[in-house]
Short mmCIF file of C-alpha atoms in Angstrom, two decimals:
data_model
loop_
_atom_site.label_atom_id
_atom_site.label_comp_id
_atom_site.label_asym_id
_atom_site.label_seq_id
_atom_site.Cartn_x
_atom_site.Cartn_y
_atom_site.Cartn_z
CA MET A 1 6.78 1.78 -9.81
CA ARG A 2 7.27 5.34 -8.93
CA LEU A 3 10.38 6.61 -7.00
CA LEU A 4 8.53 7.34 -3.82
CA THR A 5 7.81 3.64 -3.69
CA HIS A 6 11.24 2.90 -4.47
CA ASN A 7 12.30 5.09 -1.48
CA MET A 8 10.83 2.88 0.91
CA LEU A 9 11.10 -0.65 -0.75
CA ALA A 10 13.93 -2.74 0.78
CA SER A 11 14.80 -6.42 0.07
CA ASN A 12 14.02 -9.06 2.75
CA VAL A 13 16.33 -11.73 0.99
CA ARG A 14 18.43 -13.94 3.63
CA GLY A 15 21.49 -12.68 4.30
CA ALA A 16 20.61 -8.92 3.62
CA THR A 17 21.60 -6.47 6.22
CA THR A 18 19.47 -3.51 5.57
CA GLY A 19 18.43 -4.63 1.99
CA TYR A 20 18.43 -0.82 1.25
CA PRO A 21 18.49 1.35 -0.84
CA LEU A 22 17.76 -1.17 -3.64
CA LYS A 23 20.16 -0.26 -6.87
CA LEU A 24 17.73 0.72 -9.58
CA GLU A 25 18.42 -0.66 -13.24
CA ALA A 26 15.70 0.86 -15.57
CA ALA A 27 15.47 -0.08 -18.86
CA LYS A 28 11.91 1.73 -19.58
CA TRP A 29 10.05 4.50 -17.84
CA VAL A 30 7.38 7.05 -18.90
CA THR A 31 6.43 10.47 -16.85
CA LYS A 32 2.57 11.33 -16.10
CA GLU A 33 1.98 14.66 -15.01
CA VAL A 34 0.19 15.19 -11.19
CA GLU A 35 -0.95 18.15 -9.58
CA LEU A 36 1.76 19.30 -7.19
CA ASN A 37 0.49 19.17 -3.35
CA ALA A 38 3.43 21.31 -1.37
CA ASP A 39 1.79 20.33 2.09
CA PHE A 40 1.93 16.89 1.31
CA LEU A 41 5.74 17.08 0.15
CA ARG A 42 6.45 19.27 3.21
CA GLY A 43 5.36 16.20 5.53
CA LEU A 44 7.15 13.89 3.38
CA LEU A 45 10.55 15.23 2.74
CA PRO A 46 11.95 14.72 6.08
CA LYS A 47 11.48 11.05 5.86
CA ILE A 48 12.88 10.70 2.41
CA ASP A 49 16.04 9.17 1.91
CA TRP A 50 17.62 11.75 -0.26
CA ARG A 51 20.89 9.65 -1.15
CA ALA A 52 18.55 6.69 -2.60
CA LEU A 53 16.36 9.20 -4.45
CA VAL A 54 19.09 10.71 -5.97
CA ALA A 55 20.80 7.44 -7.00
CA ALA A 56 17.48 6.10 -8.46
CA THR A 57 17.11 9.48 -10.89
CA ARG A 58 20.85 9.01 -11.92
CA ALA A 59 20.00 5.49 -12.73
CA LEU A 60 17.32 6.69 -15.13
CA GLY A 61 19.97 8.89 -16.65
CA LEU A 62 18.86 11.93 -14.95
CA PRO A 63 21.86 13.40 -13.52
CA GLU A 64 20.46 17.01 -13.67
CA LEU A 65 17.15 16.49 -12.01
CA LEU A 66 18.39 16.75 -8.51
CA PRO A 67 21.52 17.88 -6.63
CA GLU A 68 23.75 15.35 -4.61
CA GLU A 69 22.80 17.57 -1.17
CA GLN A 70 19.15 18.24 -0.59
CA PRO A 71 18.43 21.97 -0.99
CA PRO A 72 17.34 23.61 2.38
CA GLU A 73 13.52 23.50 3.34
CA GLU A 74 13.63 27.18 3.07
CA GLU A 75 14.51 27.08 -0.16
CA ILE A 76 12.42 24.07 -1.53
CA PHE A 77 9.00 25.42 0.31
CA ALA A 78 9.76 29.22 -0.40
CA GLU A 79 6.55 31.04 -1.33
CA GLY A 80 5.58 30.63 -4.65
CA ALA A 81 8.08 28.46 -5.84
CA ALA A 82 5.70 25.65 -6.86
CA ASN A 83 4.87 27.87 -9.52
CA VAL A 84 8.38 28.41 -10.90
CA GLU A 85 9.38 26.17 -13.50
CA GLY A 86 12.54 24.14 -12.71
CA SER A 87 12.43 25.14 -9.02
CA ALA A 88 13.53 22.53 -6.52
CA ILE A 89 10.01 21.84 -5.52
CA ARG A 90 8.86 20.90 -8.69
CA ARG A 91 11.84 18.67 -9.47
CA ILE A 92 11.31 16.68 -6.34
CA HIS A 93 7.51 16.62 -6.99
CA HIS A 94 8.44 15.28 -10.19
CA ALA A 95 11.23 12.60 -9.18
CA LEU A 96 8.90 11.29 -6.53
CA LEU A 97 5.71 11.29 -8.06
CA GLU A 98 5.86 11.69 -11.94
CA ILE A 99 8.27 9.07 -13.04
CA HIS A 100 6.88 5.71 -13.67
CA VAL A 101 9.38 2.89 -13.94
CA GLN A 102 7.85 0.45 -16.40
CA GLU A 103 10.66 -2.52 -17.14
CA GLY A 104 14.16 -2.72 -15.27
CA SER A 105 15.11 -4.25 -12.06
CA LEU A 106 16.13 -3.65 -8.27
CA VAL A 107 19.32 -5.15 -7.13
CA CYS A 108 19.78 -5.72 -3.34
CA PRO A 109 22.80 -3.78 -2.25
CA ASP A 110 23.90 -6.71 0.26
CA THR A 111 23.34 -9.81 -1.56
CA SER A 112 22.89 -8.74 -5.34
CA ARG A 113 19.82 -10.60 -5.56
CA CYS A 114 18.10 -8.94 -8.32
CA PHE A 115 14.18 -8.46 -8.28
CA PRO A 116 12.83 -7.68 -11.87
CA ILE A 117 10.17 -5.06 -12.71
CA ASP A 118 7.78 -6.10 -14.93
CA LYS A 119 5.19 -3.95 -16.59
CA GLY A 120 5.60 -1.70 -13.61
CA ILE A 121 5.35 -4.14 -10.88
CA PRO A 122 8.10 -5.31 -8.98
CA ASN A 123 8.60 -8.93 -8.29
CA MET A 124 9.69 -9.17 -4.73
CA MET A 125 8.64 -12.69 -4.22
CA LEU A 126 11.35 -14.90 -2.45
CA HIS A 127 12.17 -18.33 -2.91
CA GLU A 128 11.54 -20.83 -0.23
CA ASP A 129 15.31 -20.89 0.80
CA GLU A 130 15.70 -17.13 0.63
CA VAL A 131 13.47 -16.37 3.68
CA MET B 114 -17.03 12.40 -3.43
CA LYS B 115 -20.43 11.31 -1.72
CA LEU B 116 -20.55 7.64 -0.62
CA LYS B 117 -23.11 6.60 -2.87
CA GLN B 118 -20.71 7.54 -5.91
CA LEU B 119 -17.84 5.60 -4.48
CA GLU B 120 -20.15 2.91 -4.23
CA GLY B 121 -21.34 2.85 -7.48
CA LEU B 122 -17.73 3.25 -8.93
CA LEU B 123 -16.49 0.35 -7.13
CA GLY B 124 -19.17 -1.68 -7.83
CA GLY B 125 -17.93 -1.26 -11.60
CA LEU B 126 -14.47 -3.15 -10.60
CA THR B 127 -13.91 -6.57 -12.04
CA GLN B 128 -13.54 -9.21 -9.62
CA PHE B 129 -11.66 -12.32 -9.17
CA PRO B 130 -12.84 -14.72 -12.24
CA ALA B 131 -11.40 -17.77 -10.56
CA PRO B 132 -10.75 -17.09 -6.85
CA LYS B 133 -8.08 -19.14 -4.97
CA VAL B 134 -9.18 -20.86 -1.95
CA GLU B 135 -5.85 -21.35 -0.34
CA LEU B 136 -5.45 -17.48 -0.40
CA GLU B 137 -9.00 -16.79 0.65
CA GLN B 138 -9.87 -14.61 -2.15
CA TYR B 139 -13.06 -13.05 -0.83
CA PRO B 140 -13.65 -10.05 -2.84
CA THR B 141 -14.24 -6.91 -0.94
CA GLY B 142 -17.74 -5.91 -1.92
CA PRO B 143 -18.45 -1.99 -2.96
CA HIS B 144 -20.87 -1.85 0.14
CA ILE B 145 -18.12 -2.59 2.84
CA ALA B 146 -15.18 -0.89 0.94
CA SER B 147 -16.92 2.26 0.28
CA ARG B 148 -17.79 2.54 3.92
CA MET B 149 -14.55 1.40 5.24
CA LEU B 150 -12.80 4.19 3.52
CA TYR B 151 -15.52 6.87 3.60
CA THR B 152 -15.25 6.51 7.47
CA ALA B 153 -11.19 6.61 7.34
CA GLU B 154 -11.23 9.97 5.65
CA ASN B 155 -14.41 11.64 7.06
CA SER B 156 -14.14 10.83 10.46
CA PHE B 157 -10.20 10.46 10.99
CA ASP B 158 -8.70 12.30 7.90
CA ASP B 159 -6.58 9.40 7.28
CA ILE B 160 -6.69 9.08 3.27
CA THR B 161 -6.99 12.36 1.27
CA GLY B 162 -3.25 13.84 0.66
CA LYS B 163 -1.60 10.38 2.47
CA VAL B 164 0.14 7.62 1.40
CA VAL B 165 -1.74 4.74 1.53
CA ALA B 166 -0.94 0.86 1.68
CA ASP B 167 -3.23 -1.91 0.66
CA PHE B 168 -2.00 -5.06 2.21
CA GLY B 169 -3.36 -8.25 0.21
CA CYS B 170 -4.92 -5.64 -2.34
CA GLY B 171 -6.37 -8.48 -4.47
CA CYS B 172 -8.14 -6.93 -7.67
CA GLY B 173 -7.69 -3.56 -5.91
CA THR B 174 -10.85 -2.62 -4.51
CA LEU B 175 -9.63 -0.69 -1.49
CA ALA B 176 -6.57 0.73 -3.23
CA VAL B 177 -8.68 2.12 -5.72
CA ALA B 178 -11.30 3.32 -3.23
CA SER B 179 -8.23 5.42 -1.38
CA THR B 180 -7.00 6.96 -4.87
CA LEU B 181 -10.76 7.98 -5.67
CA LEU B 182 -10.83 9.87 -2.24
CA ASP B 183 -7.71 11.68 -3.26
CA ALA B 184 -4.86 9.69 -1.39
CA GLU B 185 -1.51 11.37 -2.78
CA HIS B 186 0.06 7.97 -3.55
CA VAL B 187 -1.39 4.57 -3.17
CA ILE B 188 0.42 0.94 -3.23
CA GLY B 189 -1.15 -2.30 -3.35
CA ILE B 190 0.38 -5.42 -2.43
CA ASP B 191 -0.21 -8.85 -3.39
CA ILE B 192 1.23 -12.42 -3.43
CA ASP B 193 -1.04 -13.22 -6.45
CA PRO B 194 0.36 -12.07 -9.78
CA GLN B 195 -3.00 -12.68 -11.60
CA SER B 196 -4.72 -10.19 -8.79
CA LEU B 197 -2.27 -7.67 -9.65
CA GLU B 198 -2.80 -7.72 -12.98
CA LEU B 199 -6.66 -7.37 -12.80
CA ALA B 200 -5.65 -4.39 -10.06
CA GLN B 201 -3.72 -2.56 -12.83
CA GLU B 202 -6.77 -3.17 -14.95
CA ASN B 203 -9.38 -1.88 -12.70
CA SER B 204 -7.22 1.51 -11.94
CA ALA B 205 -6.38 1.97 -15.66
CA ASP B 206 -10.07 1.71 -16.49
CA LEU B 207 -10.51 4.55 -13.89
CA GLU B 208 -7.41 6.39 -14.94
CA LEU B 209 -6.31 6.12 -11.34
CA ASP B 210 -2.54 5.43 -10.63
CA ILE B 211 -1.77 3.01 -8.06
CA ASP B 212 1.72 1.48 -7.65
CA LEU B 213 1.71 -2.40 -7.06
CA ILE B 214 4.22 -4.67 -5.54
CA TRP B 215 4.31 -8.44 -6.13
CA SER B 216 5.16 -9.73 -2.56
CA ASP B 217 4.21 -11.96 0.36
CA ILE B 218 3.00 -9.70 2.99
CA LYS B 219 4.92 -11.34 5.38
CA CYS B 220 8.39 -11.03 3.32
CA LEU B 221 7.40 -7.25 2.68
CA ASN B 222 9.83 -4.73 3.83
CA LEU B 223 8.91 -1.14 3.67
CA LYS B 224 11.29 1.45 5.20
CA GLY B 225 11.03 5.02 6.61
CA PHE B 226 7.51 5.36 7.72
CA LEU B 227 6.73 6.86 4.41
CA VAL B 228 3.22 5.26 4.67
CA HIS B 229 0.13 7.04 6.36
CA THR B 230 -2.12 4.63 6.45
CA VAL B 231 -2.66 0.72 5.83
CA VAL B 232 -6.03 -0.37 4.53
CA MET B 233 -6.73 -4.35 4.37
CA ASN B 234 -9.24 -6.92 3.90
CA PRO B 235 -6.96 -9.86 5.06
CA PRO B 236 -7.81 -13.45 4.76
CA PHE B 237 -10.27 -14.38 7.77
CA GLY B 238 -7.70 -17.33 8.68
CA THR B 239 -10.42 -19.63 8.24
CA ARG B 240 -8.37 -22.06 5.56
CA LYS B 241 -5.18 -20.84 6.52
CA LYS B 242 -5.11 -20.65 10.33
CA GLY B 243 -3.39 -17.37 11.67
CA ALA B 244 -3.24 -15.99 8.11
CA ASP B 245 -5.41 -12.85 9.93
CA MET B 246 -3.14 -12.25 12.47
CA GLU B 247 -0.13 -12.38 10.08
CA PHE B 248 -1.28 -9.54 7.96
CA LEU B 249 -2.44 -7.44 11.25
CA SER B 250 1.17 -7.91 12.85
CA MET B 251 2.96 -6.92 9.53
CA GLY B 252 0.71 -3.54 9.44
CA LEU B 253 1.05 -2.91 13.00
CA LYS B 254 4.78 -3.94 13.82
CA VAL B 255 7.16 -1.02 15.06
CA ARG B 256 9.58 -1.68 12.05
CA MET B 257 6.61 -1.70 9.76
CA VAL B 258 4.86 0.52 8.02
CA ALA B 259 1.90 2.63 9.08
CA SER B 260 2.78 5.97 11.09
CA GLN B 261 -0.95 6.91 11.33
CA ALA B 262 -3.44 4.40 11.49
CA VAL B 263 -4.35 0.77 10.33
CA TYR B 264 -7.94 -0.20 9.19
CA SER B 265 -8.85 -3.83 8.83
CA LEU B 266 -11.87 -6.23 8.64
CA HIS B 267 -11.93 -9.12 10.71
CA LYS B 268 -14.75 -11.65 11.69
CA THR B 269 -16.92 -10.46 14.65
CA SER B 270 -16.50 -13.72 16.21
CA THR B 271 -12.70 -12.89 16.68
CA ARG B 272 -13.19 -9.42 18.49
CA GLU B 273 -11.84 -10.26 21.72
CA HIS B 274 -8.85 -12.02 20.23
CA ILE B 275 -8.12 -9.57 17.68
CA LYS B 276 -7.97 -6.75 20.37
CA LYS B 277 -5.77 -8.44 22.86
CA ALA B 278 -3.47 -9.45 20.02
CA ALA B 279 -3.22 -5.91 18.76
CA LEU B 280 -2.30 -4.49 22.18
CA ARG B 281 -0.48 -6.74 23.73
CA ASP B 282 1.38 -8.46 20.97
CA PHE B 283 1.55 -6.00 18.29
CA GLY B 284 1.95 -2.90 20.55
CA ALA B 285 -0.93 -0.68 19.17
CA VAL B 286 -2.16 2.23 21.10
CA SER B 287 -5.37 1.89 20.50
CA ALA B 288 -7.99 -0.66 18.74
CA GLU B 289 -11.21 0.19 18.31
CA VAL B 290 -14.07 -1.32 16.26
CA LEU B 291 -15.86 1.50 14.58
CA CYS B 292 -18.84 -0.43 13.04
CA GLU B 293 -20.12 -4.13 12.30
CA LEU B 294 -20.95 -4.70 8.70
CA ARG B 295 -22.35 -7.58 7.06
CA TYR B 296 -20.32 -9.52 4.81
CA ASP B 297 -22.35 -10.73 1.90
CA LEU B 298 -20.15 -13.53 0.22
CA PRO B 299 -21.49 -14.86 -2.80
CA GLN B 300 -20.57 -18.31 -3.54
CA SER B 301 -17.18 -17.84 -4.71
CA TYR B 302 -16.38 -21.52 -3.81
CA LYS B 303 -17.84 -24.94 -3.94
CA PHE B 304 -17.62 -25.66 -0.09
CA HIS B 305 -20.19 -22.80 0.40
CA LYS B 306 -23.52 -24.81 0.61
CA LYS B 307 -25.83 -21.96 0.93
CA ARG B 308 -26.03 -19.78 -2.25
CA GLU B 309 -25.06 -16.71 0.26
CA VAL B 310 -22.93 -16.58 3.29
CA ASP B 311 -23.87 -13.73 5.44
CA ILE B 312 -21.21 -13.38 8.40
CA ALA B 313 -20.68 -10.45 10.47
CA VAL B 314 -17.52 -8.43 10.37
CA ASP B 315 -15.85 -5.70 12.44
CA LEU B 316 -14.19 -2.68 11.04
CA TRP B 317 -11.09 -1.97 12.93
CA ARG B 318 -8.99 1.15 13.36
CA PHE B 319 -5.85 0.58 15.01
CA VAL B 320 -3.25 3.04 15.84
CA PRO B 321 0.37 1.74 15.77
CA LYS B 322 3.03 2.41 18.20
CA ALA B 323 4.56 5.93 17.78
CA ARG B 324 8.07 5.70 15.68
CA ARG B 325 11.25 5.66 17.39
CA SER B 326 14.35 7.22 16.00
CA SER B 327 14.81 4.85 13.04
#
């Protein structure tokens, strides 16, 4: 599970109001490089929940990866920024698409129901009495 | 990527070794899957550079096809853990990355309209009545997922019903049959008496209702 998926995933367990964002507790993760697509990120970013993304990176022990507040779009998408090591756009790309959480869990913020992540797959199955 | 090349790669995927009748795990054949995704991309620009979700992904055929056509991020969702394992193997064999979620489609909660396109080959609802409509409604509901389009396969015999439900009950802006395909079901289950069951299915493209402020 990458953090882009985490950014849209919510809990639907009975008793949850929004079920979002799920608190990430990651035991194990890996990174895999993928090509950066600035146009894709430009369309995506306005829909990303920045706070949830930052919280997820911090949960992975990466406090320096993203700042608390989202940098202005002019800065993120400045000409040539994608080619600059450590630029905001490269960090956002890395956070959303290059980190794969392998083992850990997702915790519903309203009910504390824990959804385990096993071999990269979050188990969002609910028991009958939780629907 | 050419259509034939896509079909060839999908033909190499491992299918359900023991299909589960209650889940109607008919494999999406390489012929149908390649045409479905190829049309979505080449006629509508709905795949390349997009976020794509495969509802009821099974062994991952449509998710793999989306990734092969350069979708930027692909998510496969299924209720059956063995299918997800198979989907993971299939994508790993082709060195593709697909995010998988173990969930019942009707309990899935995806926020923020981050998904552009939903693709699915839902159960036809022949074993569990209404299963086809359950999938479709989840793809189209306003609170749900796709911001751009939903592609789905349904029996041609249900065409009028699907159209009415999509437009009237699920709030789709448009519901269009793109083509009729032949679905060759190999003899997956014992209750299929003939060796092959050839049924007509429609490839649908739905446009979900535009997002209200969320």
